[in-house]
Amino acid sequence: MTKVDEPHGTYPIYNTPSQSLEGFPFDIISTTTTFCVANELLCRIRNKVPQSMARSALDIEIALISFITSRWKVFHHVTELFILVPALLGLKGNLDMCLASRLSTQSNLGNMSSTREIIHMIVGNIALVQVQATVAAFIVSLFAMGVGAAMNGRFLFDHAMLLTASSMFTATSSCFVLDFVLVAVILLSNKFKMNPDNLATPLAASIGDVVSISLLSFIASLLFEHLDTHLWITFVVVTCYFILLPFWVFLVFRNKYTRPVLTTGWVPVLSALFISGLGGLVLDKAVEVFKGFVVFQPIINGIGGNLVSVQASKISTMLHQSSIIGIIPPHAKIFEMPWKALFKGVPYAKTARILILMSIPGQVLFIFVADYIHMSESTIGAPFVLSYMLVSLIQVMLLLYIAHIIIHAMWKWKIDPDNSAIPYLTALGDLLGSSLLALAFLFLQSIGHSYGETVEEFGAAVATTMSFSPVDIDLSKNFAPQLA
C-alpha cells in the first residue's frame, strides 16, 4: 500500500489495478463486482426464505455499503463521518418508524376510512418528519463536529460545513422519498386487511438505512471533491433547508394529527441521537482495531432494531385498542419478570418468543453471506459464530424486555409510545449491538481467533512457500540422479 499527498491530507492508495484510475473517489471495479455478487446472492435469499426474514437481508447490503464506503477517500479525510453514520441512520430510522407506527395504529383503529382524513394524516406526518429531520440532522452534525474536534485535537471549518450539508441532505431527502413508500405500504395493508405493524415498521428500519448510507456517501464524496474550490455550495445547501423549515412548520401546526407531536416529540428523538452518538464512538474506535467490524456491526444493529420495532409497534397498538392512555390494562404491568415478558405470561410474550427464535437462523444466515461476499470465501468458524450469536441473543432479549418496560411506563405517564418509544429502543439497540459486538471481537482476539486472521496466515504461508529461488525449482538438478 502506498500513500498519496492531496490537498486535504494523505490518503492511502491500495495497489490494485482498479484503484489506479485517477479522478474517481472510490474503487469502481471492486465496488461494481461486490454489488453484482451481492445482488445475485440476495435475490436468491429473498426468493427462498420467509418475507419477515428476507427483509433483514437488507442489513447485509448495509454492511456491504458500510465496508465499501469506509474505503472512499472522503471517509479517510473526514473521519467524523464514522461518528455521523450511526447517529444519522438512527435518526432516519426513528423518524420513519415513528411515522409508520403512528399510521399503523390509525389503520388498526379503523380511522383510515375517509379519503380526506387519509390525505390529512399523510400531509401532516410527512411535514412533521421534514421538520424533525432538518433540525435533528443539524444537531447530529454539530455533535459529530464536537466529538471529532475533541478526539482529533483540531477543528476544520470546511469539514464542518461538509458534515452539516451532507447530514441535512441525507436526512431530509431520504425521509421525503421513503415516507411515500411507507404510506403506500400502509394503505395497501389496510385495503387487503393485513396488519401494517408487520410490514411498515421493519421496512422503514431496513430500506431507510440502505438509502441513507448510500446518499450520505454519495453527497459527501461529491462535496469533498470540490471542497477547495466550491465551498459555497455547502452554504447554499444548508441555507435552502433552513428557508424551507418555516413552510413545513406551518403545515404541521395546521394539522390536528401532528400538532401535539411537534411540541412533545423532540425529547425522544434528540435523546436517541446522543445515545446513537455513543454507538458511533464505539464504531469509530472499533474500526481502527478490529478487522471486519464494519461488516457485521450494521447486521447486528439492523436486525435487533427491526425486531424490537415490530414488538414496540404491536404493544402500542394493543394498548390503544384495549385501554385508555394513562391506564395500564389488567393483563399487564410495567415491571414483569423477564420470563413472562419474553416467553410466556403476557399477551405480547408470544410475539417476543417468535422474534427471538427468528433471529437465530436469520443472524447465522446473514453473517455467513456477508462474510462470503466480503472475503470471497467462507472464513468464519465455530468460535466466531458462537460468540456472535451469544451477543446478538443478549442484545435482542435485552431490547425486547426494555421495550416492555418503556412502553408500559410511557402509557402510564400519558405519553404516546407511537411517538416516543421506538427512538429510544433503536438507539439503545445501536449502542448495545456495537458494544457487545466489540466485546465479541475482543474475546476472539484474546483466544487467537480474530476475524480474518486465518485467511491472512494462510496467505502468508502460501507466499512463503512459493518464494523459491531458481536453484530450488530446477528439477533437472534436484532429480537428475534419481532419474538416471
JSON list of C-alpha atoms in Angstrom, two decimals, residues 131-293:
[
{"chain": "A", "resi": 131, "resn": "VAL", "atom": "CA", "xyz": [-39.22, 19.44, 10.40]},
{"chain": "A", "resi": 132, "resn": "GLN", "atom": "CA", "xyz": [-37.70, 16.85, 12.71]},
{"chain": "A", "resi": 133, "resn": "ALA", "atom": "CA", "xyz": [-35.20, 15.68, 10.08]},
{"chain": "A", "resi": 134, "resn": "THR", "atom": "CA", "xyz": [-33.96, 19.21, 9.31]},
{"chain": "A", "resi": 135, "resn": "VAL", "atom": "CA", "xyz": [-33.42, 20.23, 12.93]},
{"chain": "A", "resi": 136, "resn": "ALA", "atom": "CA", "xyz": [-32.14, 16.89, 14.20]},
{"chain": "A", "resi": 137, "resn": "ALA", "atom": "CA", "xyz": [-29.72, 16.41, 11.27]},
{"chain": "A", "resi": 138, "resn": "PHE", "atom": "CA", "xyz": [-28.22, 19.82, 12.01]},
{"chain": "A", "resi": 139, "resn": "ILE", "atom": "CA", "xyz": [-27.80, 18.84, 15.66]},
{"chain": "A", "resi": 140, "resn": "VAL", "atom": "CA", "xyz": [-26.27, 15.48, 14.68]},
{"chain": "A", "resi": 141, "resn": "SER", "atom": "CA", "xyz": [-23.67, 17.26, 12.54]},
{"chain": "A", "resi": 142, "resn": "LEU", "atom": "CA", "xyz": [-22.81, 19.58, 15.46]},
{"chain": "A", "resi": 143, "resn": "PHE", "atom": "CA", "xyz": [-22.39, 16.54, 17.68]},
{"chain": "A", "resi": 144, "resn": "ALA", "atom": "CA", "xyz": [-20.08, 14.85, 15.16]},
{"chain": "A", "resi": 145, "resn": "MET", "atom": "CA", "xyz": [-18.05, 18.05, 14.80]},
{"chain": "A", "resi": 146, "resn": "GLY", "atom": "CA", "xyz": [-17.65, 18.48, 18.55]},
{"chain": "A", "resi": 147, "resn": "VAL", "atom": "CA", "xyz": [-16.68, 14.88, 19.22]},
{"chain": "A", "resi": 148, "resn": "GLY", "atom": "CA", "xyz": [-14.34, 14.83, 16.22]},
{"chain": "A", "resi": 149, "resn": "ALA", "atom": "CA", "xyz": [-12.63, 18.06, 17.32]},
{"chain": "A", "resi": 150, "resn": "ALA", "atom": "CA", "xyz": [-12.19, 16.71, 20.85]},
{"chain": "A", "resi": 151, "resn": "MET", "atom": "CA", "xyz": [-10.74, 13.41, 19.61]},
{"chain": "A", "resi": 152, "resn": "ASN", "atom": "CA", "xyz": [-8.52, 14.83, 16.84]},
{"chain": "A", "resi": 153, "resn": "GLY", "atom": "CA", "xyz": [-7.48, 18.00, 18.63]},
{"chain": "A", "resi": 154, "resn": "ARG", "atom": "CA", "xyz": [-8.40, 20.26, 15.70]},
{"chain": "A", "resi": 155, "resn": "PHE", "atom": "CA", "xyz": [-11.40, 21.91, 14.04]},
{"chain": "A", "resi": 156, "resn": "LEU", "atom": "CA", "xyz": [-11.62, 22.40, 10.27]},
{"chain": "A", "resi": 157, "resn": "PHE", "atom": "CA", "xyz": [-14.37, 24.75, 9.09]},
{"chain": "A", "resi": 158, "resn": "ASP", "atom": "CA", "xyz": [-14.65, 23.26, 5.59]},
{"chain": "A", "resi": 159, "resn": "HIS", "atom": "CA", "xyz": [-15.07, 19.76, 7.06]},
{"chain": "A", "resi": 160, "resn": "ALA", "atom": "CA", "xyz": [-17.74, 21.13, 9.43]},
{"chain": "A", "resi": 161, "resn": "MET", "atom": "CA", "xyz": [-19.70, 22.59, 6.52]},
{"chain": "A", "resi": 162, "resn": "LEU", "atom": "CA", "xyz": [-19.39, 19.33, 4.59]},
{"chain": "A", "resi": 163, "resn": "LEU", "atom": "CA", "xyz": [-20.74, 17.38, 7.58]},
{"chain": "A", "resi": 164, "resn": "THR", "atom": "CA", "xyz": [-23.67, 19.76, 8.02]},
{"chain": "A", "resi": 165, "resn": "ALA", "atom": "CA", "xyz": [-24.67, 19.85, 4.35]},
{"chain": "A", "resi": 166, "resn": "SER", "atom": "CA", "xyz": [-24.29, 16.08, 3.93]},
{"chain": "A", "resi": 167, "resn": "SER", "atom": "CA", "xyz": [-26.26, 15.33, 7.09]},
{"chain": "A", "resi": 168, "resn": "MET", "atom": "CA", "xyz": [-29.18, 17.62, 6.25]},
{"chain": "A", "resi": 169, "resn": "PHE", "atom": "CA", "xyz": [-29.36, 16.50, 2.61]},
{"chain": "A", "resi": 170, "resn": "THR", "atom": "CA", "xyz": [-29.30, 12.81, 3.55]},
{"chain": "A", "resi": 171, "resn": "ALA", "atom": "CA", "xyz": [-31.89, 13.02, 6.33]},
{"chain": "A", "resi": 172, "resn": "THR", "atom": "CA", "xyz": [-34.44, 15.20, 4.54]},
{"chain": "A", "resi": 173, "resn": "SER", "atom": "CA", "xyz": [-34.16, 13.65, 1.08]},
{"chain": "A", "resi": 174, "resn": "SER", "atom": "CA", "xyz": [-34.30, 10.02, 2.18]},
{"chain": "A", "resi": 175, "resn": "CYS", "atom": "CA", "xyz": [-37.17, 10.75, 4.59]},
{"chain": "A", "resi": 176, "resn": "PHE", "atom": "CA", "xyz": [-39.19, 12.56, 1.93]},
{"chain": "A", "resi": 177, "resn": "VAL", "atom": "CA", "xyz": [-38.88, 9.74, -0.60]},
{"chain": "A", "resi": 178, "resn": "LEU", "atom": "CA", "xyz": [-39.25, 6.78, 1.74]},
{"chain": "A", "resi": 179, "resn": "ASP", "atom": "CA", "xyz": [-42.20, 8.24, 3.63]},
{"chain": "A", "resi": 180, "resn": "PHE", "atom": "CA", "xyz": [-44.29, 7.94, 0.46]},
{"chain": "A", "resi": 181, "resn": "VAL", "atom": "CA", "xyz": [-43.21, 4.31, 0.15]},
{"chain": "A", "resi": 182, "resn": "LEU", "atom": "CA", "xyz": [-44.29, 3.63, 3.74]},
{"chain": "A", "resi": 183, "resn": "VAL", "atom": "CA", "xyz": [-47.61, 5.38, 3.20]},
{"chain": "A", "resi": 184, "resn": "ALA", "atom": "CA", "xyz": [-48.25, 3.21, 0.14]},
{"chain": "A", "resi": 185, "resn": "VAL", "atom": "CA", "xyz": [-47.43, 0.04, 2.10]},
{"chain": "A", "resi": 186, "resn": "ILE", "atom": "CA", "xyz": [-49.77, 1.02, 4.94]},
{"chain": "A", "resi": 187, "resn": "LEU", "atom": "CA", "xyz": [-52.61, 1.93, 2.59]},
{"chain": "A", "resi": 188, "resn": "LEU", "atom": "CA", "xyz": [-52.26, -1.37, 0.71]},
{"chain": "A", "resi": 189, "resn": "SER", "atom": "CA", "xyz": [-52.14, -3.27, 4.00]},
{"chain": "A", "resi": 190, "resn": "ASN", "atom": "CA", "xyz": [-55.30, -1.51, 5.11]},
{"chain": "A", "resi": 191, "resn": "LYS", "atom": "CA", "xyz": [-57.01, -2.28, 1.80]},
{"chain": "A", "resi": 192, "resn": "PHE", "atom": "CA", "xyz": [-56.16, -6.00, 1.87]},
{"chain": "A", "resi": 193, "resn": "LYS", "atom": "CA", "xyz": [-56.92, -6.39, 5.61]},
{"chain": "A", "resi": 194, "resn": "MET", "atom": "CA", "xyz": [-53.29, -7.02, 6.60]},
{"chain": "A", "resi": 195, "resn": "ASN", "atom": "CA", "xyz": [-51.62, -5.79, 9.78]},
{"chain": "A", "resi": 196, "resn": "PRO", "atom": "CA", "xyz": [-49.28, -2.91, 8.79]},
{"chain": "A", "resi": 197, "resn": "ASP", "atom": "CA", "xyz": [-47.33, -3.37, 12.05]},
{"chain": "A", "resi": 198, "resn": "ASN", "atom": "CA", "xyz": [-45.78, -6.48, 10.46]},
{"chain": "A", "resi": 199, "resn": "LEU", "atom": "CA", "xyz": [-44.75, -4.70, 7.26]},
{"chain": "A", "resi": 200, "resn": "ALA", "atom": "CA", "xyz": [-44.27, -0.95, 7.54]},
{"chain": "A", "resi": 201, "resn": "THR", "atom": "CA", "xyz": [-42.10, -0.70, 10.66]},
{"chain": "A", "resi": 202, "resn": "PRO", "atom": "CA", "xyz": [-39.37, -3.22, 9.71]},
{"chain": "A", "resi": 203, "resn": "LEU", "atom": "CA", "xyz": [-39.46, -1.92, 6.15]},
{"chain": "A", "resi": 204, "resn": "ALA", "atom": "CA", "xyz": [-38.72, 1.56, 7.45]},
{"chain": "A", "resi": 205, "resn": "ALA", "atom": "CA", "xyz": [-35.87, 0.22, 9.55]},
{"chain": "A", "resi": 206, "resn": "SER", "atom": "CA", "xyz": [-34.11, -1.65, 6.73]},
{"chain": "A", "resi": 207, "resn": "ILE", "atom": "CA", "xyz": [-34.73, 0.25, 3.50]},
{"chain": "A", "resi": 208, "resn": "GLY", "atom": "CA", "xyz": [-34.18, 3.56, 5.25]},
{"chain": "A", "resi": 209, "resn": "ASP", "atom": "CA", "xyz": [-30.67, 2.53, 6.28]},
{"chain": "A", "resi": 210, "resn": "VAL", "atom": "CA", "xyz": [-29.71, 1.34, 2.79]},
{"chain": "A", "resi": 211, "resn": "VAL", "atom": "CA", "xyz": [-30.90, 4.55, 1.13]},
{"chain": "A", "resi": 212, "resn": "SER", "atom": "CA", "xyz": [-29.48, 6.83, 3.81]},
{"chain": "A", "resi": 213, "resn": "ILE", "atom": "CA", "xyz": [-25.95, 5.45, 3.89]},
{"chain": "A", "resi": 214, "resn": "SER", "atom": "CA", "xyz": [-25.83, 5.42, 0.08]},
{"chain": "A", "resi": 215, "resn": "LEU", "atom": "CA", "xyz": [-27.00, 9.05, -0.11]},
{"chain": "A", "resi": 216, "resn": "LEU", "atom": "CA", "xyz": [-24.57, 10.14, 2.61]},
{"chain": "A", "resi": 217, "resn": "SER", "atom": "CA", "xyz": [-21.60, 8.52, 0.88]},
{"chain": "A", "resi": 218, "resn": "PHE", "atom": "CA", "xyz": [-22.57, 9.98, -2.49]},
{"chain": "A", "resi": 219, "resn": "ILE", "atom": "CA", "xyz": [-23.20, 13.58, -1.38]},
{"chain": "A", "resi": 220, "resn": "ALA", "atom": "CA", "xyz": [-20.21, 13.66, 0.98]},
{"chain": "A", "resi": 221, "resn": "SER", "atom": "CA", "xyz": [-17.86, 12.40, -1.76]},
{"chain": "A", "resi": 222, "resn": "LEU", "atom": "CA", "xyz": [-19.31, 14.85, -4.29]},
{"chain": "A", "resi": 223, "resn": "LEU", "atom": "CA", "xyz": [-18.91, 17.84, -1.96]},
{"chain": "A", "resi": 224, "resn": "PHE", "atom": "CA", "xyz": [-15.46, 16.71, -0.87]},
{"chain": "A", "resi": 225, "resn": "GLU", "atom": "CA", "xyz": [-14.12, 16.58, -4.43]},
{"chain": "A", "resi": 226, "resn": "HIS", "atom": "CA", "xyz": [-14.98, 20.29, -4.87]},
{"chain": "A", "resi": 227, "resn": "LEU", "atom": "CA", "xyz": [-14.44, 21.46, -1.30]},
{"chain": "A", "resi": 228, "resn": "ASP", "atom": "CA", "xyz": [-11.39, 23.64, -2.04]},
{"chain": "A", "resi": 229, "resn": "THR", "atom": "CA", "xyz": [-12.92, 25.48, -5.00]},
{"chain": "A", "resi": 230, "resn": "HIS", "atom": "CA", "xyz": [-16.67, 25.36, -4.33]},
{"chain": "A", "resi": 231, "resn": "LEU", "atom": "CA", "xyz": [-17.12, 25.58, -0.56]},
{"chain": "A", "resi": 232, "resn": "TRP", "atom": "CA", "xyz": [-20.03, 27.97, -1.18]},
{"chain": "A", "resi": 233, "resn": "ILE", "atom": "CA", "xyz": [-22.16, 25.01, -2.35]},
{"chain": "A", "resi": 234, "resn": "THR", "atom": "CA", "xyz": [-22.33, 23.70, 1.23]},
{"chain": "A", "resi": 235, "resn": "PHE", "atom": "CA", "xyz": [-23.63, 27.12, 2.39]},
{"chain": "A", "resi": 236, "resn": "VAL", "atom": "CA", "xyz": [-26.33, 27.06, -0.30]},
{"chain": "A", "resi": 237, "resn": "VAL", "atom": "CA", "xyz": [-27.48, 23.56, 0.71]},
{"chain": "A", "resi": 238, "resn": "VAL", "atom": "CA", "xyz": [-27.73, 24.40, 4.41]},
{"chain": "A", "resi": 239, "resn": "THR", "atom": "CA", "xyz": [-29.46, 27.75, 3.72]},
{"chain": "A", "resi": 240, "resn": "CYS", "atom": "CA", "xyz": [-32.08, 26.17, 1.45]},
{"chain": "A", "resi": 241, "resn": "TYR", "atom": "CA", "xyz": [-33.14, 23.70, 4.12]},
{"chain": "A", "resi": 242, "resn": "PHE", "atom": "CA", "xyz": [-33.47, 26.41, 6.77]},
{"chain": "A", "resi": 243, "resn": "ILE", "atom": "CA", "xyz": [-35.57, 28.50, 4.35]},
{"chain": "A", "resi": 244, "resn": "LEU", "atom": "CA", "xyz": [-37.93, 25.54, 3.81]},
{"chain": "A", "resi": 245, "resn": "LEU", "atom": "CA", "xyz": [-38.25, 24.88, 7.55]},
{"chain": "A", "resi": 246, "resn": "PRO", "atom": "CA", "xyz": [-40.97, 27.53, 8.30]},
{"chain": "A", "resi": 247, "resn": "PHE", "atom": "CA", "xyz": [-43.13, 26.13, 5.48]},
{"chain": "A", "resi": 248, "resn": "TRP", "atom": "CA", "xyz": [-43.08, 22.63, 6.99]},
{"chain": "A", "resi": 249, "resn": "VAL", "atom": "CA", "xyz": [-43.76, 24.03, 10.47]},
{"chain": "A", "resi": 250, "resn": "PHE", "atom": "CA", "xyz": [-46.79, 25.90, 9.11]},
{"chain": "A", "resi": 251, "resn": "LEU", "atom": "CA", "xyz": [-48.23, 22.69, 7.62]},
{"chain": "A", "resi": 252, "resn": "VAL", "atom": "CA", "xyz": [-47.71, 20.79, 10.86]},
{"chain": "A", "resi": 253, "resn": "PHE", "atom": "CA", "xyz": [-49.36, 23.43, 13.06]},
{"chain": "A", "resi": 254, "resn": "ARG", "atom": "CA", "xyz": [-52.45, 23.40, 10.85]},
{"chain": "A", "resi": 255, "resn": "ASN", "atom": "CA", "xyz": [-52.81, 19.62, 11.15]},
{"chain": "A", "resi": 256, "resn": "LYS", "atom": "CA", "xyz": [-54.70, 18.18, 14.13]},
{"chain": "A", "resi": 257, "resn": "TYR", "atom": "CA", "xyz": [-52.92, 14.83, 13.90]},
{"chain": "A", "resi": 258, "resn": "THR", "atom": "CA", "xyz": [-49.38, 16.17, 14.15]},
{"chain": "A", "resi": 259, "resn": "ARG", "atom": "CA", "xyz": [-49.68, 19.47, 16.08]},
{"chain": "A", "resi": 260, "resn": "PRO", "atom": "CA", "xyz": [-49.12, 17.86, 19.52]},
{"chain": "A", "resi": 261, "resn": "VAL", "atom": "CA", "xyz": [-46.13, 15.82, 18.30]},
{"chain": "A", "resi": 262, "resn": "LEU", "atom": "CA", "xyz": [-44.30, 18.96, 17.15]},
{"chain": "A", "resi": 263, "resn": "THR", "atom": "CA", "xyz": [-44.04, 20.16, 20.73]},
{"chain": "A", "resi": 264, "resn": "THR", "atom": "CA", "xyz": [-43.74, 16.86, 22.59]},
{"chain": "A", "resi": 265, "resn": "GLY", "atom": "CA", "xyz": [-41.84, 14.63, 20.15]},
{"chain": "A", "resi": 266, "resn": "TRP", "atom": "CA", "xyz": [-38.42, 16.28, 20.38]},
{"chain": "A", "resi": 267, "resn": "VAL", "atom": "CA", "xyz": [-37.14, 14.79, 23.64]},
{"chain": "A", "resi": 268, "resn": "PRO", "atom": "CA", "xyz": [-37.09, 11.14, 22.49]},
{"chain": "A", "resi": 269, "resn": "VAL", "atom": "CA", "xyz": [-35.64, 12.00, 19.06]},
{"chain": "A", "resi": 270, "resn": "LEU", "atom": "CA", "xyz": [-32.83, 14.19, 20.42]},
{"chain": "A", "resi": 271, "resn": "SER", "atom": "CA", "xyz": [-32.11, 11.82, 23.31]},
{"chain": "A", "resi": 272, "resn": "ALA", "atom": "CA", "xyz": [-31.86, 8.96, 20.86]},
{"chain": "A", "resi": 273, "resn": "LEU", "atom": "CA", "xyz": [-29.38, 10.96, 18.78]},
{"chain": "A", "resi": 274, "resn": "PHE", "atom": "CA", "xyz": [-26.94, 11.21, 21.66]},
{"chain": "A", "resi": 275, "resn": "ILE", "atom": "CA", "xyz": [-27.38, 7.54, 22.55]},
{"chain": "A", "resi": 276, "resn": "SER", "atom": "CA", "xyz": [-26.68, 6.62, 18.92]},
{"chain": "A", "resi": 277, "resn": "GLY", "atom": "CA", "xyz": [-23.74, 9.01, 19.00]},
{"chain": "A", "resi": 278, "resn": "LEU", "atom": "CA", "xyz": [-22.21, 6.90, 21.75]},
{"chain": "A", "resi": 279, "resn": "GLY", "atom": "CA", "xyz": [-22.59, 3.93, 19.44]},
{"chain": "A", "resi": 280, "resn": "GLY", "atom": "CA", "xyz": [-20.78, 5.99, 16.81]},
{"chain": "A", "resi": 281, "resn": "LEU", "atom": "CA", "xyz": [-17.84, 6.45, 19.18]},
{"chain": "A", "resi": 282, "resn": "VAL", "atom": "CA", "xyz": [-17.68, 2.69, 19.65]},
{"chain": "A", "resi": 283, "resn": "LEU", "atom": "CA", "xyz": [-17.76, 2.19, 15.87]},
{"chain": "A", "resi": 284, "resn": "ASP", "atom": "CA", "xyz": [-15.09, 4.85, 15.27]},
{"chain": "A", "resi": 285, "resn": "LYS", "atom": "CA", "xyz": [-12.68, 3.13, 17.68]},
{"chain": "A", "resi": 286, "resn": "ALA", "atom": "CA", "xyz": [-13.56, -0.46, 16.77]},
{"chain": "A", "resi": 287, "resn": "VAL", "atom": "CA", "xyz": [-12.98, 0.12, 13.04]},
{"chain": "A", "resi": 288, "resn": "GLU", "atom": "CA", "xyz": [-9.37, 1.03, 13.81]},
{"chain": "A", "resi": 289, "resn": "VAL", "atom": "CA", "xyz": [-8.77, -2.04, 15.97]},
{"chain": "A", "resi": 290, "resn": "PHE", "atom": "CA", "xyz": [-10.87, -4.92, 14.62]},
{"chain": "A", "resi": 291, "resn": "LYS", "atom": "CA", "xyz": [-10.72, -6.16, 11.04]},
{"chain": "A", "resi": 292, "resn": "GLY", "atom": "CA", "xyz": [-14.18, -6.70, 9.55]},
{"chain": "A", "resi": 293, "resn": "PHE", "atom": "CA", "xyz": [-16.06, -4.97, 12.38]}
]
